[in-house]
Amino acid sequence: MTVKNPKTKPARRGGFTLVEMLTVIVIIGILAGLITGATIAARKGVLRGIIVADVKQVEMGLQNYKSTVGELPPDFAFCDLPAADPRGPAARARVVRHLRKAFPQMRLAGATDEDRFAAFLTLLSSSVGQPVTAGPAKNQLNPSTALTFWLGGIPDASGKPKGFSTDPSNPFKGGEPRTTPYYDFDLNRMDALQLMQPNVQPRAPYVYFRAIKNNKSGNFEYGDADDNDLFRPFKFELAADNYCVPYLEDAYDPVPTLSVHATTPATVLRVWREPEGYQIIAPGLDGVFSTSTPGAASPPPAPYGAYDFRFSKVGQNFSDGDFDNLTNFAKSDLESEM
């Protein structure tokens, strides 16, 4: 009888082959990349949500202010322009007119609105213990400090806005008692210039622009014209080549205004975001509002150095800094609307 040898079983393998190990490593790397990318995107979404929610709270403060005073506060745009530029005196006159409405028992000395605006600066700076050339004075009343001033009032000794004085003849007087601020400002989010900033790094102030009525065209505009009927939009410069301008809605055909910051006729039709209200603009997560040269277009022709007319729904004349800006008129960043 023949005995068959049993089949030899193959030896059990002790580990992975090099190819298998490399495959696993690649898969793990891909998964890690996906998870990391998703985590970063989620974190950015949360930070954007914080700013958007904060802007909504500021809007509530503005609406409460309007309900109390009867109108929205001015934005101080163009208040720094000289008397020779008619947009400067017009801006200062708007502030004086609003002060009469907000504080009817306060008397500002002077025969003209220019005199009364100067008296306002003197009263304001002396009330907070700072000279006219510093603090909440002429060179620091601008669209980046407007929200802090009107919604917060006069700062206390710590620098926190604590409302205006209840003395009807001098609402800028220090000490107590004070009115209740329209927005509860966090001192940790403010700097020496009283700039209101989101609780997100890098920090830059919320900029507030208010639409005004163009006396020549009857339209509401985010800007003003000079005696030659030439229009320029409002503008706030945070730093060299980092500035904020109000946004138009769309670049219709034909384009209703020049794309460069050259002056344009005041009677040209322009369609703005929030056309009869206000714009609040935060610089997204990069700390940059916009720059002079758009990233996807050629720079404007000489001698112009910046695009000041920017159309948010199509991104025309945008720089790289514009796309992630957050506002009161968009649900998320501006890029999400395109």
Short mmCIF file of C-alpha atoms in Angstrom, two decimals:
data_model
loop_
_atom_site.label_atom_id
_atom_site.label_comp_id
_atom_site.label_asym_id
_atom_site.label_seq_id
_atom_site.Cartn_x
_atom_site.Cartn_y
_atom_site.Cartn_z
CA MET A 1 0.00 0.00 0.00
CA THR A 2 1.36 3.33 -1.06
CA VAL A 3 1.28 6.09 1.54
CA LYS A 4 0.76 9.61 0.14
CA ASN A 5 2.72 12.43 1.61
CA PRO A 6 0.45 15.08 3.10
CA LYS A 7 0.42 18.40 1.23
CA THR A 8 2.83 20.87 2.62
CA LYS A 9 1.01 23.95 3.95
CA PRO A 10 2.48 27.28 2.92
CA ALA A 11 4.34 29.10 5.64
CA ARG A 12 2.37 31.89 7.32
CA ARG A 13 3.61 35.32 6.37
CA GLY A 14 5.04 37.28 9.28
CA GLY A 15 4.10 40.87 8.17
CA PHE A 16 3.20 43.28 5.43
CA THR A 17 5.14 43.56 2.24
CA LEU A 18 6.81 46.86 1.42
CA VAL A 19 4.18 47.62 -1.21
CA GLU A 20 1.37 47.02 1.27
CA MET A 21 3.01 49.20 3.89
CA LEU A 22 3.52 52.02 1.41
CA THR A 23 -0.11 51.72 0.32
CA VAL A 24 -1.30 51.97 3.93
CA ILE A 25 0.94 54.98 4.55
CA VAL A 26 -0.41 56.74 1.47
CA ILE A 27 -4.01 56.04 2.51
CA ILE A 28 -3.37 57.30 6.04
CA GLY A 29 -1.75 60.43 4.62
CA ILE A 30 -4.71 61.09 2.37
CA LEU A 31 -7.17 60.61 5.22
CA ALA A 32 -5.11 62.83 7.51
CA GLY A 33 -5.02 65.51 4.83
CA LEU A 34 -8.76 65.32 4.37
CA ILE A 35 -9.36 65.50 8.10
CA THR A 36 -6.90 68.39 8.52
CA GLY A 37 -8.41 70.29 5.60
CA ALA A 38 -11.91 69.75 6.92
CA THR A 39 -10.83 70.84 10.40
CA ILE A 40 -9.24 74.03 9.09
CA ALA A 41 -12.30 74.80 6.96
CA ALA A 42 -14.60 74.16 9.91
CA ARG A 43 -12.53 76.40 12.17
CA LYS A 44 -12.61 79.22 9.61
CA GLY A 45 -16.35 78.77 9.32
CA VAL A 46 -16.71 79.13 13.08
CA LEU A 47 -14.58 82.29 13.12
CA ARG A 48 -16.57 83.80 10.28
CA GLY A 49 -19.75 82.94 12.16
CA ILE A 50 -18.47 84.79 15.24
CA ILE A 51 -17.93 87.96 13.23
CA VAL A 52 -21.26 87.69 11.40
CA ALA A 53 -23.10 87.24 14.71
CA ASP A 54 -21.21 90.18 16.19
CA VAL A 55 -22.19 92.39 13.25
CA LYS A 56 -25.82 91.44 13.86
CA GLN A 57 -25.49 92.62 17.46
CA VAL A 58 -24.01 95.90 16.26
CA GLU A 59 -26.96 96.26 13.88
CA MET A 60 -29.34 95.85 16.81
CA GLY A 61 -27.48 98.65 18.58
CA LEU A 62 -27.82 100.88 15.52
CA GLN A 63 -31.53 100.19 15.26
CA ASN A 64 -32.00 100.98 18.96
CA TYR A 65 -30.05 104.20 18.44
CA LYS A 66 -32.27 105.11 15.48
CA SER A 67 -35.40 104.36 17.50
CA THR A 68 -34.20 106.64 20.31
CA VAL A 69 -32.70 109.52 18.33
CA GLY A 70 -34.86 109.33 15.22
CA GLU A 71 -32.15 108.64 12.64
CA LEU A 72 -28.95 106.70 12.10
CA PRO A 73 -25.72 108.35 13.26
CA PRO A 74 -23.28 109.86 10.75
CA ASP A 75 -20.11 107.96 9.86
CA PHE A 76 -17.62 110.91 10.00
CA ALA A 77 -16.53 110.16 6.42
CA PHE A 78 -14.89 113.19 4.76
CA CYS A 79 -14.81 115.11 8.07
CA ASP A 80 -11.04 115.34 7.69
CA LEU A 81 -11.19 117.11 4.31
CA PRO A 82 -10.18 120.79 4.27
CA ALA A 83 -12.62 123.67 3.96
CA ALA A 84 -11.51 124.21 0.37
CA ASP A 85 -13.05 120.86 -0.56
CA PRO A 86 -16.84 121.28 -0.30
CA ARG A 87 -17.25 117.67 0.76
CA GLY A 88 -15.43 118.48 4.02
CA PRO A 89 -17.74 121.28 5.22
CA ALA A 90 -20.76 119.23 4.07
CA ALA A 91 -19.62 116.26 6.16
CA ARG A 92 -19.02 118.39 9.24
CA ALA A 93 -22.40 120.07 8.78
CA ARG A 94 -24.06 116.63 8.79
CA VAL A 95 -22.43 115.89 12.15
CA VAL A 96 -23.52 119.23 13.62
CA ARG A 97 -27.09 118.70 12.41
CA HIS A 98 -27.17 115.24 13.98
CA LEU A 99 -25.76 116.54 17.26
CA ARG A 100 -28.69 118.99 17.44
CA LYS A 101 -31.09 116.09 17.01
CA ALA A 102 -29.33 113.71 19.41
CA PHE A 103 -28.58 116.32 22.11
CA PRO A 104 -31.10 119.14 21.63
CA GLN A 105 -30.15 120.97 24.85
CA MET A 106 -26.44 121.12 24.03
CA ARG A 107 -25.31 124.47 22.64
CA LEU A 108 -22.25 124.65 20.40
CA ALA A 109 -20.72 128.10 20.06
CA GLY A 110 -20.15 129.56 16.62
CA ALA A 111 -21.77 131.41 13.75
CA THR A 112 -21.27 128.65 11.17
CA ASP A 113 -21.34 124.87 11.14
CA GLU A 114 -17.56 124.92 10.72
CA ASP A 115 -17.30 126.93 13.95
CA ARG A 116 -19.78 124.67 15.71
CA PHE A 117 -17.93 121.53 14.60
CA ALA A 118 -14.69 123.00 15.99
CA ALA A 119 -16.52 123.73 19.25
CA PHE A 120 -17.74 120.13 19.31
CA LEU A 121 -14.16 118.87 19.00
CA THR A 122 -12.96 121.17 21.76
CA LEU A 123 -15.79 120.15 24.06
CA LEU A 124 -15.30 116.49 23.29
CA SER A 125 -11.53 116.46 23.74
CA SER A 126 -11.63 118.48 26.96
CA SER A 127 -14.34 116.22 28.36
CA VAL A 128 -12.22 113.10 27.95
CA GLY A 129 -9.03 114.83 29.03
CA GLN A 130 -7.27 114.80 25.67
CA PRO A 131 -6.12 117.64 23.42
CA VAL A 132 -7.89 118.34 20.14
CA THR A 133 -4.98 116.83 18.20
CA ALA A 134 -5.39 113.40 19.81
CA GLY A 135 -8.00 111.02 21.08
CA PRO A 136 -11.56 111.25 19.75
CA ALA A 137 -10.77 114.45 17.87
CA LYS A 138 -10.85 115.50 14.25
CA ASN A 139 -8.14 113.19 12.95
CA GLN A 140 -9.71 110.21 14.70
CA LEU A 141 -13.37 110.78 13.89
CA ASN A 142 -13.76 108.52 10.90
CA PRO A 143 -15.78 105.50 9.73
CA SER A 144 -13.69 103.16 11.92
CA THR A 145 -14.43 105.02 15.17
CA ALA A 146 -18.03 106.05 14.43
CA LEU A 147 -19.62 102.90 15.87
CA THR A 148 -17.64 103.17 19.09
CA PHE A 149 -18.48 106.83 19.54
CA TRP A 150 -22.20 106.82 18.77
CA LEU A 151 -23.07 103.43 20.25
CA GLY A 152 -20.62 103.49 23.14
CA GLY A 153 -20.34 107.09 24.24
CA ILE A 154 -17.48 108.52 26.28
CA PRO A 155 -14.91 106.09 27.76
CA ASP A 156 -14.37 105.80 31.49
CA ALA A 157 -10.95 105.82 33.16
CA SER A 158 -10.24 102.28 31.94
CA GLY A 159 -10.99 103.20 28.32
CA LYS A 160 -14.26 101.27 28.13
CA PRO A 161 -17.13 103.18 26.48
CA LYS A 162 -19.68 103.85 29.20
CA GLY A 163 -22.36 105.96 27.53
CA PHE A 164 -22.89 109.71 27.40
CA SER A 165 -23.35 111.97 30.39
CA THR A 166 -26.94 112.50 31.48
CA ASP A 167 -26.18 116.24 31.71
CA PRO A 168 -28.28 117.49 28.76
CA SER A 169 -26.07 120.54 28.25
CA ASN A 170 -22.86 118.52 27.98
CA PRO A 171 -23.27 114.84 27.05
CA PHE A 172 -19.48 114.49 26.75
CA LYS A 173 -18.76 115.27 30.39
CA GLY A 174 -16.92 112.58 32.32
CA GLY A 175 -18.06 110.98 35.55
CA GLU A 176 -21.46 109.63 36.51
CA PRO A 177 -24.31 109.21 35.84
CA ARG A 178 -24.18 107.94 32.27
CA THR A 179 -26.67 106.76 29.70
CA THR A 180 -26.66 103.06 28.83
CA PRO A 181 -24.51 102.28 25.76
CA TYR A 182 -26.34 100.90 22.74
CA TYR A 183 -23.72 98.16 22.48
CA ASP A 184 -21.73 96.52 25.27
CA PHE A 185 -18.13 97.03 24.21
CA ASP A 186 -15.46 94.59 25.37
CA LEU A 187 -12.40 96.53 26.51
CA ASN A 188 -10.16 93.61 25.53
CA ARG A 189 -11.21 94.12 21.92
CA MET A 190 -10.34 97.80 21.79
CA ASP A 191 -7.12 99.71 21.34
CA ALA A 192 -5.87 103.17 22.27
CA LEU A 193 -7.79 104.74 19.38
CA GLN A 194 -11.09 103.30 20.61
CA LEU A 195 -11.40 101.09 17.55
CA MET A 196 -14.05 98.41 17.79
CA GLN A 197 -12.64 95.08 16.69
CA PRO A 198 -13.98 91.53 16.33
CA ASN A 199 -12.89 88.84 18.76
CA VAL A 200 -10.86 87.18 16.00
CA GLN A 201 -7.19 87.55 15.08
CA PRO A 202 -5.76 89.36 13.15
CA ARG A 203 -7.83 92.26 14.35
CA ALA A 204 -9.00 95.26 12.38
CA PRO A 205 -11.88 97.61 13.17
CA TYR A 206 -15.43 97.35 11.95
CA VAL A 207 -15.97 100.13 9.42
CA TYR A 208 -19.33 101.90 9.23
CA PHE A 209 -20.58 103.79 6.19
CA ARG A 210 -23.94 105.54 6.11
CA ALA A 211 -25.71 106.45 2.86
CA ILE A 212 -26.49 110.14 2.36
CA LYS A 213 -28.82 111.83 -0.10
CA ASN A 214 -27.18 113.31 -3.18
CA ASN A 215 -28.70 116.77 -3.49
CA LYS A 216 -28.01 116.92 -7.23
CA SER A 217 -29.48 113.57 -8.27
CA GLY A 218 -31.84 112.87 -5.37
CA ASN A 219 -30.30 109.40 -4.99
CA PHE A 220 -28.80 107.98 -1.81
CA GLU A 221 -25.05 107.54 -2.14
CA TYR A 222 -22.06 106.28 -0.19
CA GLY A 223 -20.01 109.30 -1.15
CA ASP A 224 -20.33 112.92 -2.17
CA ALA A 225 -19.61 115.33 -5.00
CA ASP A 226 -17.65 118.56 -5.21
CA ASP A 227 -18.65 121.89 -6.78
CA ASN A 228 -17.81 120.52 -10.22
CA ASP A 229 -20.43 117.79 -9.85
CA LEU A 230 -17.71 115.15 -9.51
CA PHE A 231 -18.33 112.21 -7.22
CA ARG A 232 -16.09 110.11 -5.00
CA PRO A 233 -17.11 107.25 -2.70
CA PHE A 234 -16.34 107.27 1.01
CA LYS A 235 -13.09 105.62 2.02
CA PHE A 236 -11.26 104.58 5.19
CA GLU A 237 -7.53 103.84 5.14
CA LEU A 238 -6.36 101.49 7.89
CA ALA A 239 -2.75 101.34 6.71
CA ALA A 240 -0.66 101.71 3.59
CA ASP A 241 -2.51 99.85 0.83
CA ASN A 242 -5.12 98.45 3.22
CA TYR A 243 -8.31 100.44 2.92
CA CYS A 244 -12.06 100.02 3.02
CA VAL A 245 -14.67 101.34 0.60
CA PRO A 246 -18.44 100.80 0.44
CA TYR A 247 -19.67 98.26 -2.10
CA LEU A 248 -21.89 98.65 -5.12
CA GLU A 249 -24.27 95.86 -6.04
CA ASP A 250 -23.46 94.89 -9.62
CA ALA A 251 -21.61 96.09 -12.69
CA TYR A 252 -24.50 96.62 -15.05
CA ASP A 253 -24.04 97.11 -18.77
CA PRO A 254 -23.26 99.85 -19.42
CA VAL A 255 -21.30 100.23 -16.20
CA PRO A 256 -22.96 103.14 -14.35
CA THR A 257 -19.72 104.57 -13.01
CA LEU A 258 -16.01 104.51 -13.69
CA SER A 259 -14.10 101.54 -12.34
CA VAL A 260 -11.19 103.64 -11.11
CA HIS A 261 -11.23 106.08 -8.26
CA ALA A 262 -11.38 109.02 -10.62
CA THR A 263 -14.16 111.44 -9.83
CA THR A 264 -17.35 110.85 -11.77
CA PRO A 265 -20.52 112.86 -12.40
CA ALA A 266 -22.79 112.91 -9.37
CA THR A 267 -25.86 112.43 -11.56
CA VAL A 268 -24.73 109.00 -12.79
CA LEU A 269 -26.93 106.20 -11.44
CA ARG A 270 -25.13 103.93 -8.99
CA VAL A 271 -26.73 100.94 -7.28
CA TRP A 272 -25.23 100.39 -3.82
CA ARG A 273 -25.63 97.60 -1.32
CA GLU A 274 -28.04 98.78 1.38
CA PRO A 275 -28.81 101.81 -0.81
CA GLU A 276 -30.69 103.88 1.78
CA GLY A 277 -29.15 102.46 4.94
CA TYR A 278 -25.64 101.64 6.07
CA GLN A 279 -22.81 99.20 5.47
CA ILE A 280 -20.75 97.54 8.20
CA ILE A 281 -17.60 95.93 6.85
CA ALA A 282 -15.13 93.62 8.62
CA PRO A 283 -11.93 92.42 6.89
CA GLY A 284 -12.61 88.69 7.12
CA LEU A 285 -9.89 86.52 8.64
CA ASP A 286 -6.86 88.08 6.97
CA GLY A 287 -7.03 91.57 8.49
CA VAL A 288 -7.09 93.13 5.00
CA PHE A 289 -10.08 95.06 3.67
CA SER A 290 -8.75 95.62 0.17
CA THR A 291 -5.68 96.77 -1.68
CA SER A 292 -5.16 99.14 -4.58
CA THR A 293 -4.42 96.60 -7.29
CA PRO A 294 -7.00 93.87 -7.90
CA GLY A 295 -5.49 90.43 -8.08
CA ALA A 296 -7.31 89.33 -11.23
CA ALA A 297 -7.24 92.53 -13.25
CA SER A 298 -4.78 95.06 -14.56
CA PRO A 299 -4.19 98.12 -12.40
CA PRO A 300 -6.10 101.30 -13.25
CA PRO A 301 -4.55 103.68 -15.76
CA ALA A 302 -2.26 106.46 -14.60
CA PRO A 303 -2.48 108.65 -12.63
CA TYR A 304 -4.97 106.61 -10.60
CA GLY A 305 -3.61 104.28 -7.95
CA ALA A 306 -6.63 102.46 -6.65
CA TYR A 307 -10.01 101.06 -7.55
CA ASP A 308 -12.56 102.69 -5.27
CA PHE A 309 -15.68 101.44 -7.07
CA ARG A 310 -16.10 97.75 -6.28
CA PHE A 311 -19.04 95.60 -7.32
CA SER A 312 -19.65 92.90 -4.74
CA LYS A 313 -21.95 90.45 -6.52
CA VAL A 314 -19.57 89.90 -9.44
CA GLY A 315 -16.25 90.76 -7.80
CA GLN A 316 -15.39 93.43 -10.35
CA ASN A 317 -12.37 95.52 -9.30
CA PHE A 318 -11.84 93.28 -6.26
CA SER A 319 -8.41 92.79 -4.78
CA ASP A 320 -7.47 89.55 -3.05
CA GLY A 321 -8.44 91.15 0.26
CA ASP A 322 -12.06 91.84 -0.71
CA PHE A 323 -13.28 88.29 -1.21
CA ASP A 324 -13.34 87.20 2.45
CA ASN A 325 -14.71 90.47 3.82
CA LEU A 326 -17.77 90.08 6.04
CA THR A 327 -20.60 92.60 6.03
CA ASN A 328 -24.12 93.29 7.26
CA PHE A 329 -25.55 92.67 3.78
CA ALA A 330 -24.10 89.22 3.01
CA LYS A 331 -24.82 85.98 4.90
CA SER A 332 -21.17 84.94 4.79
CA ASP A 333 -18.11 86.36 3.06
CA LEU A 334 -18.49 88.31 -0.18
CA GLU A 335 -17.09 85.48 -2.27
CA SER A 336 -20.02 83.27 -1.26
CA GLU A 337 -22.41 85.59 -3.12
CA MET A 338 -20.71 85.16 -6.48
#
